[in-house]
GROMACS .gro file of C-alpha atoms in nm:
model
  324
    1MET     CA    1   2.732  -5.952   0.667
    2THR     CA    2   2.678  -5.874   1.049
    3THR     CA    3   3.034  -5.744   1.234
    4ARG     CA    4   3.068  -5.969   1.521
    5THR     CA    5   3.324  -5.930   1.801
    6PHE     CA    6   3.658  -6.116   1.777
    7THR     CA    7   3.836  -6.267   2.082
    8ALA     CA    8   4.225  -6.332   2.070
    9ARG     CA    9   4.167  -6.654   1.925
   10ALA     CA   10   3.922  -6.542   1.643
   11ALA     CA   11   4.040  -6.700   1.287
   12ALA     CA   12   3.966  -6.564   0.947
   13VAL     CA   13   3.923  -6.770   0.638
   14THR     CA   14   4.047  -6.628   0.301
   15GLY     CA   15   4.067  -6.822   0.000
   16GLY     CA   16   3.967  -7.151   0.203
   17VAL     CA   17   4.310  -7.102   0.409
   18LEU     CA   18   4.238  -7.081   0.779
   19LEU     CA   19   4.438  -6.801   0.926
   20ALA     CA   20   4.537  -6.784   1.292
   21LEU     CA   21   4.505  -6.398   1.423
   22SER     CA   22   4.761  -6.275   1.634
   23PRO     CA   23   4.684  -6.127   1.984
   24LEU     CA   24   4.750  -5.774   1.827
   25THR     CA   25   4.523  -5.826   1.531
   26ALA     CA   26   4.279  -5.957   1.748
   27GLN     CA   27   4.270  -5.659   1.980
   28ALA     CA   28   4.264  -5.420   1.679
   29ALA     CA   29   3.959  -5.628   1.560
   30GLN     CA   30   3.783  -5.588   1.900
   31ALA     CA   31   3.822  -5.189   1.886
   32THR     CA   32   3.700  -5.180   1.525
   33ALA     CA   33   3.395  -5.376   1.615
   34ALA     CA   34   3.325  -5.163   1.923
   35THR     CA   35   3.318  -4.833   1.754
   36PRO     CA   36   2.982  -4.733   1.654
   37ALA     CA   37   2.940  -4.703   1.266
   38ALA     CA   38   2.955  -4.337   1.176
   39LYS     CA   39   2.632  -4.177   1.049
   40PRO     CA   40   2.584  -3.993   0.732
   41ALA     CA   41   2.637  -3.604   0.773
   42ARG     CA   42   2.291  -3.441   0.814
   43LEU     CA   43   2.215  -3.200   0.527
   44ALA     CA   44   2.203  -2.834   0.618
   45GLN     CA   45   1.825  -2.742   0.609
   46PRO     CA   46   1.763  -2.426   0.381
   47THR     CA   47   1.721  -2.109   0.565
   48GLN     CA   48   1.336  -1.951   0.512
   49PRO     CA   49   1.382  -1.646   0.293
   50ALA     CA   50   1.249  -1.319   0.505
   51GLN     CA   51   0.954  -1.212   0.313
   52THR     CA   52   0.981  -0.932   0.080
   53ALA     CA   53   0.849  -0.584   0.162
   54PRO     CA   54   0.560  -0.490  -0.024
   55THR     CA   55   0.538  -0.255  -0.314
   56VAL     CA   56   0.279  -0.024  -0.281
   57ALA     CA   57   0.105   0.240  -0.505
   58ALA     CA   58   0.044   0.507  -0.258
   59LYS     CA   59   0.300   0.790  -0.211
   60GLY     CA   60   0.282   0.730   0.167
   61ALA     CA   61   0.207   0.423   0.386
   62ALA     CA   62   0.272   0.330   0.714
   63LEU     CA   63   0.237  -0.013   0.908
   64LEU     CA   64   0.236  -0.052   1.292
   65ASP     CA   65   0.236  -0.329   1.559
   66GLY     CA   66  -0.108  -0.235   1.727
   67THR     CA   67   0.005  -0.352   2.055
   68SER     CA   68   0.344  -0.241   2.056
   69GLY     CA   69   0.349   0.080   1.820
   70ASP     CA   70   0.647  -0.082   1.646
   71ALA     CA   71   0.710   0.023   1.287
   72LEU     CA   72   0.682  -0.299   1.050
   73PHE     CA   73   0.692  -0.081   0.719
   74GLY     CA   74   0.674   0.232   0.566
   75LYS     CA   75   0.689   0.450   0.272
   76ASP     CA   76   0.773   0.810   0.296
   77ALA     CA   77   0.635   0.749   0.643
   78ASP     CA   78   0.737   1.064   0.773
   79THR     CA   79   0.642   1.318   0.493
   80ALA     CA   80   0.294   1.536   0.553
   81ARG     CA   81   0.044   1.490   0.298
   82PRO     CA   82  -0.344   1.559   0.285
   83ILE     CA   83  -0.538   1.300   0.462
   84ALA     CA   84  -0.905   1.402   0.361
   85SER     CA   85  -1.193   1.253   0.541
   86THR     CA   86  -0.956   1.049   0.755
   87ALA     CA   87  -0.968   1.348   0.987
   88LYS     CA   88  -1.255   1.225   1.118
   89ILE     CA   89  -1.086   0.984   1.346
   90MET     CA   90  -0.968   1.285   1.505
   91VAL     CA   91  -1.309   1.430   1.541
   92ALA     CA   92  -1.423   1.090   1.702
   93THR     CA   93  -1.119   1.117   1.925
   94VAL     CA   94  -1.191   1.431   2.041
   95VAL     CA   95  -1.552   1.348   2.155
   96LEU     CA   96  -1.477   0.984   2.305
   97ASP     CA   97  -1.200   1.150   2.519
   98THR     CA   98  -1.427   1.380   2.656
   99LYS     CA   99  -1.463   1.341   3.013
  100GLY     CA  100  -1.793   1.213   3.123
  101VAL     CA  101  -1.944   1.186   2.737
  102ASP     CA  102  -2.289   1.128   2.725
  103LEU     CA  103  -2.313   0.935   2.408
  104GLU     CA  104  -2.714   0.926   2.437
  105ARG     CA  105  -2.716   1.282   2.422
  106GLN     CA  106  -2.951   1.409   2.155
  107VAL     CA  107  -2.846   1.641   1.890
  108PRO     CA  108  -3.114   1.844   1.693
  109VAL     CA  109  -3.012   1.859   1.332
  110ARG     CA  110  -2.969   2.194   1.212
  111GLN     CA  111  -3.022   2.330   0.840
  112GLU     CA  112  -2.687   2.474   0.828
  113TYR     CA  113  -2.512   2.108   0.863
  114ARG     CA  114  -2.684   2.009   0.503
  115ASP     CA  115  -2.592   2.354   0.362
  116TYR     CA  116  -2.221   2.296   0.439
  117VAL     CA  117  -2.234   1.969   0.260
  118THR     CA  118  -2.416   2.121  -0.035
  119LYS     CA  119  -2.142   2.422  -0.016
  120ARG     CA  120  -1.835   2.207   0.001
  121GLY     CA  121  -1.950   1.918  -0.225
  122ALA     CA  122  -1.876   1.673   0.069
  123SER     CA  123  -1.996   1.326   0.156
  124THR     CA  124  -2.284   1.329   0.386
  125ALA     CA  125  -2.519   1.101   0.616
  126ASP     CA  126  -2.818   1.275   0.493
  127LEU     CA  127  -2.886   1.367   0.832
  128GLN     CA  128  -3.262   1.566   0.802
  129THR     CA  129  -3.306   1.896   0.951
  130GLY     CA  130  -3.487   1.891   1.290
  131ASP     CA  131  -3.438   1.544   1.364
  132LYS     CA  132  -3.284   1.457   1.719
  133VAL     CA  133  -3.016   1.232   1.689
  134THR     CA  134  -2.774   1.085   1.966
  135VAL     CA  135  -2.394   1.146   1.993
  136ARG     CA  136  -2.356   0.776   1.924
  137GLN     CA  137  -2.543   0.790   1.615
  138LEU     CA  138  -2.353   1.099   1.475
  139LEU     CA  139  -2.032   0.873   1.538
  140TYR     CA  140  -2.174   0.617   1.309
  141ALA     CA  141  -2.291   0.897   1.057
  142ALA     CA  142  -1.926   1.048   1.046
  143LEU     CA  143  -1.729   0.752   1.016
  144LEU     CA  144  -1.965   0.509   0.800
  145PRO     CA  145  -2.076   0.723   0.512
  146SER     CA  146  -1.824   0.969   0.624
  147GLY     CA  147  -2.093   1.229   0.646
  148ALA     CA  148  -1.970   1.603   0.668
  149ASP     CA  149  -2.289   1.705   0.811
  150ALA     CA  150  -2.255   1.450   1.078
  151ALA     CA  151  -1.916   1.594   1.168
  152TYR     CA  152  -2.023   1.922   1.151
  153ALA     CA  153  -2.312   1.843   1.443
  154LEU     CA  154  -2.014   1.685   1.651
  155ALA     CA  155  -1.806   1.967   1.635
  156ASP     CA  156  -2.091   2.217   1.684
  157THR     CA  157  -2.200   2.043   1.993
  158PHE     CA  158  -1.854   1.980   2.154
  159GLY     CA  159  -1.713   2.299   2.074
  160THR     CA  160  -1.744   2.606   2.287
  161GLY     CA  161  -1.865   2.968   2.212
  162PRO     CA  162  -2.186   3.162   2.136
  163THR     CA  163  -2.207   3.081   1.757
  164SER     CA  164  -2.190   2.795   1.528
  165THR     CA  165  -1.861   2.934   1.388
  166GLU     CA  166  -1.703   2.995   1.713
  167ARG     CA  167  -1.791   2.649   1.828
  168THR     CA  168  -1.658   2.490   1.548
  169THR     CA  169  -1.341   2.716   1.578
  170SER     CA  170  -1.290   2.590   1.915
  171PHE     CA  171  -1.365   2.208   1.809
  172ILE     CA  172  -1.067   2.257   1.569
  173ALA     CA  173  -0.867   2.383   1.829
  174LYS     CA  174  -0.934   2.111   2.031
  175MET     CA  175  -0.831   1.855   1.739
  176ASN     CA  176  -0.486   2.029   1.708
  177SER     CA  177  -0.453   2.023   2.080
  178LYS     CA  178  -0.505   1.659   2.092
  179ALA     CA  179  -0.264   1.627   1.842
  180GLY     CA  180  -0.038   1.802   2.024
  181GLU     CA  181  -0.085   1.595   2.339
  182LEU     CA  182  -0.063   1.220   2.145
  183GLY     CA  183   0.282   1.354   2.020
  184LEU     CA  184   0.189   1.427   1.659
  185PRO     CA  185   0.409   1.727   1.566
  186HIS     CA  186   0.336   1.712   1.215
  187THR     CA  187  -0.034   1.652   1.207
  188GLY     CA  188  -0.265   1.973   1.159
  189PHE     CA  189  -0.633   2.034   1.111
  190THR     CA  190  -0.786   2.313   0.938
  191THR     CA  191  -1.148   2.165   0.939
  192PHE     CA  192  -1.368   1.921   1.119
  193ASP     CA  193  -1.427   1.697   0.813
  194GLY     CA  194  -1.082   1.696   0.609
  195THR     CA  195  -1.218   1.937   0.318
  196GLY     CA  196  -0.952   2.198   0.397
  197SER     CA  197  -0.569   2.155   0.415
  198ASP     CA  198  -0.579   1.895   0.693
  199SER     CA  199  -0.273   1.701   0.707
  200SER     CA  200  -0.052   1.440   0.841
  201THR     CA  201   0.222   1.184   0.826
  202PRO     CA  202   0.135   0.809   0.751
  203ARG     CA  203   0.304   0.735   1.086
  204GLU     CA  204   0.165   0.984   1.307
  205LEU     CA  205  -0.188   0.910   1.139
  206ALA     CA  206  -0.140   0.540   1.208
  207LYS     CA  207  -0.044   0.643   1.572
  208LEU     CA  208  -0.353   0.836   1.618
  209ALA     CA  209  -0.571   0.545   1.467
  210ARG     CA  210  -0.390   0.306   1.721
  211HIS     CA  211  -0.499   0.547   2.011
  212ALA     CA  212  -0.845   0.551   1.908
  213MET     CA  213  -0.900   0.186   1.875
  214ARG     CA  214  -0.821   0.174   2.236
  215ASN     CA  215  -1.185   0.308   2.263
  216ASP     CA  216  -1.459   0.015   2.286
  217THR     CA  217  -1.692   0.288   2.110
  218PHE     CA  218  -1.454   0.362   1.825
  219ARG     CA  219  -1.356  -0.019   1.772
  220THR     CA  220  -1.742  -0.113   1.745
  221VAL     CA  221  -1.840   0.179   1.496
  222VAL     CA  222  -1.542   0.138   1.261
  223LYS     CA  223  -1.581  -0.244   1.215
  224THR     CA  224  -1.942  -0.208   1.128
  225LYS     CA  225  -2.038  -0.261   0.773
  226GLN     CA  226  -2.386  -0.139   0.804
  227TYR     CA  227  -2.588   0.037   1.073
  228LYS     CA  228  -2.944   0.100   1.095
  229GLY     CA  229  -3.123   0.307   1.359
  230GLU     CA  230  -3.419   0.551   1.433
  231ALA     CA  231  -3.457   0.899   1.554
  232PRO     CA  232  -3.729   1.147   1.627
  233ALA     CA  233  -3.847   1.335   1.308
  234ALA     CA  234  -3.896   1.704   1.322
  235ASN     CA  235  -4.314   1.627   1.247
  236GLY     CA  236  -4.328   1.402   1.548
  237ARG     CA  237  -4.290   1.068   1.361
  238THR     CA  238  -3.983   0.837   1.330
  239ARG     CA  239  -3.692   0.871   1.101
  240TYR     CA  240  -3.514   0.571   0.981
  241TYR     CA  241  -3.130   0.606   0.901
  242THR     CA  242  -2.930   0.320   0.726
  243TRP     CA  243  -2.546   0.392   0.698
  244ASN     CA  244  -2.295   0.195   0.493
  245ASN     CA  245  -1.919   0.200   0.561
  246THR     CA  246  -1.732   0.313   0.267
  247ASN     CA  247  -1.456   0.091   0.375
  248ARG     CA  248  -1.443  -0.190   0.131
  249LEU     CA  249  -1.188  -0.418   0.328
  250LEU     CA  250  -1.446  -0.495   0.577
  251GLY     CA  251  -1.579  -0.844   0.476
  252SER     CA  252  -1.334  -0.886   0.218
  253TYR     CA  253  -0.978  -0.880   0.398
  254ASP     CA  254  -0.985  -1.174   0.682
  255GLY     CA  255  -0.970  -1.006   1.001
  256ALA     CA  256  -1.018  -0.660   0.872
  257ILE     CA  257  -1.183  -0.445   1.183
  258GLY     CA  258  -1.196  -0.091   1.055
  259ILE     CA  259  -1.086   0.204   1.005
  260LYS     CA  260  -1.175   0.478   0.788
  261THR     CA  261  -1.177   0.618   0.380
  262GLY     CA  262  -1.074   0.933   0.267
  263THR     CA  263  -1.082   1.105  -0.071
  264THR     CA  264  -1.020   1.449  -0.185
  265THR     CA  265  -0.865   1.561  -0.518
  266PRO     CA  266  -0.543   1.713  -0.333
  267ALA     CA  267  -0.530   1.374  -0.098
  268GLY     CA  268  -0.617   1.124  -0.371
  269GLU     CA  269  -0.732   0.800  -0.222
  270CYS     CA  270  -0.683   0.744   0.172
  271LEU     CA  271  -0.718   0.440   0.390
  272VAL     CA  272  -0.691   0.409   0.782
  273PHE     CA  273  -0.680   0.022   0.846
  274ALA     CA  274  -0.657  -0.227   1.072
  275ALA     CA  275  -0.688  -0.620   1.114
  276THR     CA  276  -0.637  -0.870   1.392
  277ARG     CA  277  -0.529  -1.220   1.329
  278GLY     CA  278  -0.499  -1.448   1.643
  279ASP     CA  279  -0.343  -1.255   1.903
  280LYS     CA  280  -0.174  -0.993   1.623
  281THR     CA  281  -0.328  -0.663   1.543
  282LEU     CA  282  -0.190  -0.441   1.290
  283VAL     CA  283  -0.293  -0.061   1.226
  284GLY     CA  284  -0.174   0.092   0.889
  285THR     CA  285  -0.229   0.405   0.670
  286ILE     CA  286  -0.217   0.468   0.299
  287LEU     CA  287  -0.218   0.821   0.169
  288ASN     CA  288  -0.280   0.895  -0.219
  289SER     CA  289  -0.300   0.580  -0.384
  290LYS     CA  290  -0.451   0.455  -0.679
  291ASP     CA  291  -0.543   0.130  -0.535
  292ARG     CA  292  -0.569   0.178  -0.153
  293TYR     CA  293  -0.720  -0.172  -0.068
  294ILE     CA  294  -0.470  -0.375  -0.272
  295ASP     CA  295  -0.189  -0.178  -0.092
  296ALA     CA  296  -0.363  -0.218   0.241
  297ALA     CA  297  -0.394  -0.577   0.184
  298LYS     CA  298  -0.038  -0.632   0.070
  299MET     CA  299   0.082  -0.445   0.404
  300LEU     CA  300  -0.125  -0.657   0.602
  301ASP     CA  301   0.001  -0.979   0.446
  302TYR     CA  302   0.358  -0.884   0.504
  303GLY     CA  303   0.262  -0.796   0.874
  304PHE     CA  304   0.125  -1.121   0.925
  305GLY     CA  305   0.357  -1.333   0.696
  306THR     CA  306   0.068  -1.436   0.452
  307ASN     CA  307  -0.019  -1.407   0.105
  308THR     CA  308  -0.371  -1.375   0.055
  309THR     CA  309  -0.368  -1.038  -0.175
  310LYS     CA  310  -0.406  -1.230  -0.503
  311THR     CA  311  -0.730  -1.390  -0.385
  312LEU     CA  312  -0.910  -1.073  -0.232
  313LYS     CA  313  -1.228  -0.995  -0.362
  314LEU     CA  314  -1.370  -0.651  -0.252
  315ARG     CA  315  -1.741  -0.604  -0.061
  316LYS     CA  316  -1.923  -0.437  -0.319
  317LEU     CA  317  -2.126  -0.136  -0.178
  318PRO     CA  318  -2.493  -0.057  -0.206
  319ALA     CA  319  -2.573   0.157  -0.506
  320ASN     CA  320  -2.666   0.463  -0.293
  321THR     CA  321  -2.350   0.448  -0.054
  322PRO     CA  322  -2.121   0.756  -0.092
  323ARG     CA  323  -1.804   0.741  -0.219
  324ASP     CA  324  -1.514   0.845  -0.012
   0.00000   0.00000   0.00000
């Protein structure tokens, strides 16, 4: 029944008897009718629980915001460990940070580059002796199939000195100098390809990667799943090269844009990775893991606030792709 406003002479019928209301009673009824009905109390909305930090198999890991550099996740992030072929990120950084670098400069492939691969049992881009490849091609060869022969060629080209040994030694010194310049006190290199006692912390390696990703050429190279190119061969003909990226996160995790794998017995499986979704970019590091891609996917999901790891299907690599 709808409530109506009573006047001073309002009446109520009870049990069939008409009762006259007193002025005071009428005024009280008026006040009650004018008061809005109380609204039911609103139930408190449940608070969205914060996303749980991921559990990763890696012995060391770090995740940074690619724009601000803020740390988003870490596991023994400041403990130095072997970094295997992820050391080639620094090789590329030294080359690309060289003032006036000519990426189209042709570099003759020396037999000693191939011999080094055989002697060290290192991964290779299978560069052929006498071919002339460009600096740009050497970057693809070093970062996609993780060619130690290509890393050697870059160190030999950008180092200084009358002999190959002196040039590569001076290039490694440049790698260490660049680490100091970038504020990476726990990062050190003894080789140009990561087969020595090269080491860094997960956090510092992620910082190095974040710096490297500021370079357009580096970003283009590390997000490439397959590179095909040609070079003048020693016999005057044309050599055709195809290099596949060993990073299986590319083409598997939505938004993945790089960066570099690495594997040695002391280092275990390593991965430096990056992904972009919308206007957010994340850069991370995995050191010594038995499941590096799942670790990386978990960390990226954590950073993006998503949950796609369970459905991750890793890209299959061609049979002739080096394992790194």
